[in-house]
Backbone as numpy.savetxt, mean C-alpha at the origin, in Angstrom:
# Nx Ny Nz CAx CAy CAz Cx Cy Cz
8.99 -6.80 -1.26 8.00 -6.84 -0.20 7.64 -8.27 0.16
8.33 -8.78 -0.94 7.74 -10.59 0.01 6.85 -10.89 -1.29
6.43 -12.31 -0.83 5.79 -13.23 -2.07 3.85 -13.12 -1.69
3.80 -12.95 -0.39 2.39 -12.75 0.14 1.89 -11.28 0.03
0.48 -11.27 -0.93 0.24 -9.87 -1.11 -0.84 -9.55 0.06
-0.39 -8.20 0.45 -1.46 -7.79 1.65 -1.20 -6.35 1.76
-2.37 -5.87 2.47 -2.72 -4.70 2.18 -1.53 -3.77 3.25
-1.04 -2.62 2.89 -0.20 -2.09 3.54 -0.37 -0.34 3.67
0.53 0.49 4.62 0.58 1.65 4.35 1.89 2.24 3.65
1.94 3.02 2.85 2.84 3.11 2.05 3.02 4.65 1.79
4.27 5.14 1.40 4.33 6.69 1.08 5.36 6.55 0.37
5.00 7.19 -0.76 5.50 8.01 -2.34 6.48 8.99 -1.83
7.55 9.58 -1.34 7.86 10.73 -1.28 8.42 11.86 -2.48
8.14 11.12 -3.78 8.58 11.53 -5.11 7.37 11.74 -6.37
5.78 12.06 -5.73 4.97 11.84 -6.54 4.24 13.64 -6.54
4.88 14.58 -7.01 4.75 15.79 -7.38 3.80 16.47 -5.82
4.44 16.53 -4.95 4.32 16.91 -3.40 5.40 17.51 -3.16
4.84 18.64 -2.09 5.83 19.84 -1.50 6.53 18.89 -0.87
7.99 19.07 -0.80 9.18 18.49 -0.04 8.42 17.73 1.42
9.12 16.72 1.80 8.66 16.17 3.07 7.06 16.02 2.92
6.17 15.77 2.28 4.85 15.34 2.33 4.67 14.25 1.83
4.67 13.44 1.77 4.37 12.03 0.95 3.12 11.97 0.95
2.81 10.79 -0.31 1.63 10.79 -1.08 1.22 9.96 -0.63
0.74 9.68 1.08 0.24 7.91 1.97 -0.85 7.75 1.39
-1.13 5.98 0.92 -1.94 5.37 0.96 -2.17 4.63 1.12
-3.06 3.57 1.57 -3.44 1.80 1.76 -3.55 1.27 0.36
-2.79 0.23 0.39 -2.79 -0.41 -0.84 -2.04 -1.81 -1.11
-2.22 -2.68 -2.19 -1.65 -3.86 -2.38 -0.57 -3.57 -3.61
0.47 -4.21 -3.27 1.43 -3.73 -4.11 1.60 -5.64 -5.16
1.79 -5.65 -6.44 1.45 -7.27 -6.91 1.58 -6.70 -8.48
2.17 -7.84 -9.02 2.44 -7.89 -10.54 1.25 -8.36 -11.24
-0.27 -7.81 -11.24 -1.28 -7.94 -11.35 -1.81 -8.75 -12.95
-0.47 -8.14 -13.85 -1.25 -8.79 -15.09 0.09 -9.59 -15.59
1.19 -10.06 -14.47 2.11 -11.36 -14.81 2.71 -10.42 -15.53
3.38 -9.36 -15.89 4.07 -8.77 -17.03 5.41 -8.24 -16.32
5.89 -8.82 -15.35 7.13 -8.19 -15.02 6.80 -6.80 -14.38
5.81 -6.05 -14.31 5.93 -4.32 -13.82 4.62 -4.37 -12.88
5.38 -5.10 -11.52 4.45 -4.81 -10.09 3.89 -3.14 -9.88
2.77 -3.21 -9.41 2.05 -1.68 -9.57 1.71 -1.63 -8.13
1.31 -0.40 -7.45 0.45 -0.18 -6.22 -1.19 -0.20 -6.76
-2.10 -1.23 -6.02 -3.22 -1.11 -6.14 -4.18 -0.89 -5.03
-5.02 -0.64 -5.20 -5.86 -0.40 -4.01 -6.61 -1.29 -3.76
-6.68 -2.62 -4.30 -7.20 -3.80 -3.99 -8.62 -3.96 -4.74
-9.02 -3.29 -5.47 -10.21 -2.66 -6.32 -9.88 -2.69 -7.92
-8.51 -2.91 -7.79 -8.19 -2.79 -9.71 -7.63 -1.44 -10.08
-7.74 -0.66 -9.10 -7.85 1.36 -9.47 -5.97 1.34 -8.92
-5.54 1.65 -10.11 -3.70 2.14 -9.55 -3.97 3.33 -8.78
-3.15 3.22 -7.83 -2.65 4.54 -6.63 -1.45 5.42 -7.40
-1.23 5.20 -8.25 0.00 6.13 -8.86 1.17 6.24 -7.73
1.64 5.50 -7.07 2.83 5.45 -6.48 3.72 4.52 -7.09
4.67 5.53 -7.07 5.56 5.41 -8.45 7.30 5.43 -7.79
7.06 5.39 -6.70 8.41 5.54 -6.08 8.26 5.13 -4.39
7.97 4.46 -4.10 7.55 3.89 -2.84 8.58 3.94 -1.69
9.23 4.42 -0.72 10.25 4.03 -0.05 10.72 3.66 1.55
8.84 3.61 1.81 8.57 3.49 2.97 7.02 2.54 3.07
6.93 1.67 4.05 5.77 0.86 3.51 5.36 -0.24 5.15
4.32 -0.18 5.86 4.29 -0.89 6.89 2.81 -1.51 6.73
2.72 -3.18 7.22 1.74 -3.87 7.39 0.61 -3.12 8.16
-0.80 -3.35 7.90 -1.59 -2.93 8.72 -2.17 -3.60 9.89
-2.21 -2.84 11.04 -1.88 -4.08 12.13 -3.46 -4.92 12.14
-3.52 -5.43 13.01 -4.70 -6.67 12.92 -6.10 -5.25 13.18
-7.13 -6.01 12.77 -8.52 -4.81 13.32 -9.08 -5.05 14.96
-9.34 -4.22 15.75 -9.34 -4.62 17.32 -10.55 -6.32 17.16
-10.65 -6.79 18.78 -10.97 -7.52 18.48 -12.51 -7.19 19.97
-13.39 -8.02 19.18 -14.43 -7.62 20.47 -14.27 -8.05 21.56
-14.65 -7.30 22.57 -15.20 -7.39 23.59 -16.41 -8.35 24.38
-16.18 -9.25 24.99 -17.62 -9.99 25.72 -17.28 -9.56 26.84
-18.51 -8.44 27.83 -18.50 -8.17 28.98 -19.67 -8.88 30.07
-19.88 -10.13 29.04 -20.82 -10.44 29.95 -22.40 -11.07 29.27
C-alpha cells in the first residue's frame, strides 16, 4: 500500500461472510508495533480483523465550504 499511512476503504472478502459480501471498513493499515506483521487498524488502536484484504481505495478529500456571500 505504499510507505504513507492513511485512512482507506477496504474489503475482506475471506472473513467468515456469505459469498460476495465483504467485510468493508475504514481503516489504517501499518506495522504498528515494528514486528514485521502489518495489521488493519481503525486508527484508535482497536484491530478490524481483516485478515485478507484484496480490495482497498483512498478516501476522497471531505467537501469543502461554501462562501455565498
Amino acid at each position: 500500500m505504499g510507505e504513507r499511512q492513511c485512512y482507506v476503504l477496504a474489503a475482506d472478502f475471506k472473513n467468515n461472510y456469505p459469498p460476495n459480501i465483504p467485510n468493508t471498513q475504514v481503516g489504517v493499515y501499518g506495522d504498528w508495533f515494528n514486528d514485521g506483521n502489518p495489521t488493519w487498524d481503525d486508527g484508535d488502536g482497536e484491530d478490524l480483523y481483516l485478515k485478507e484484504v484484496t480490495h482497498w481505495m483512498q478516501l476522497p478529500e471531505p467537501p469543502q465550504e461554501v462562501n455565498r456571500g
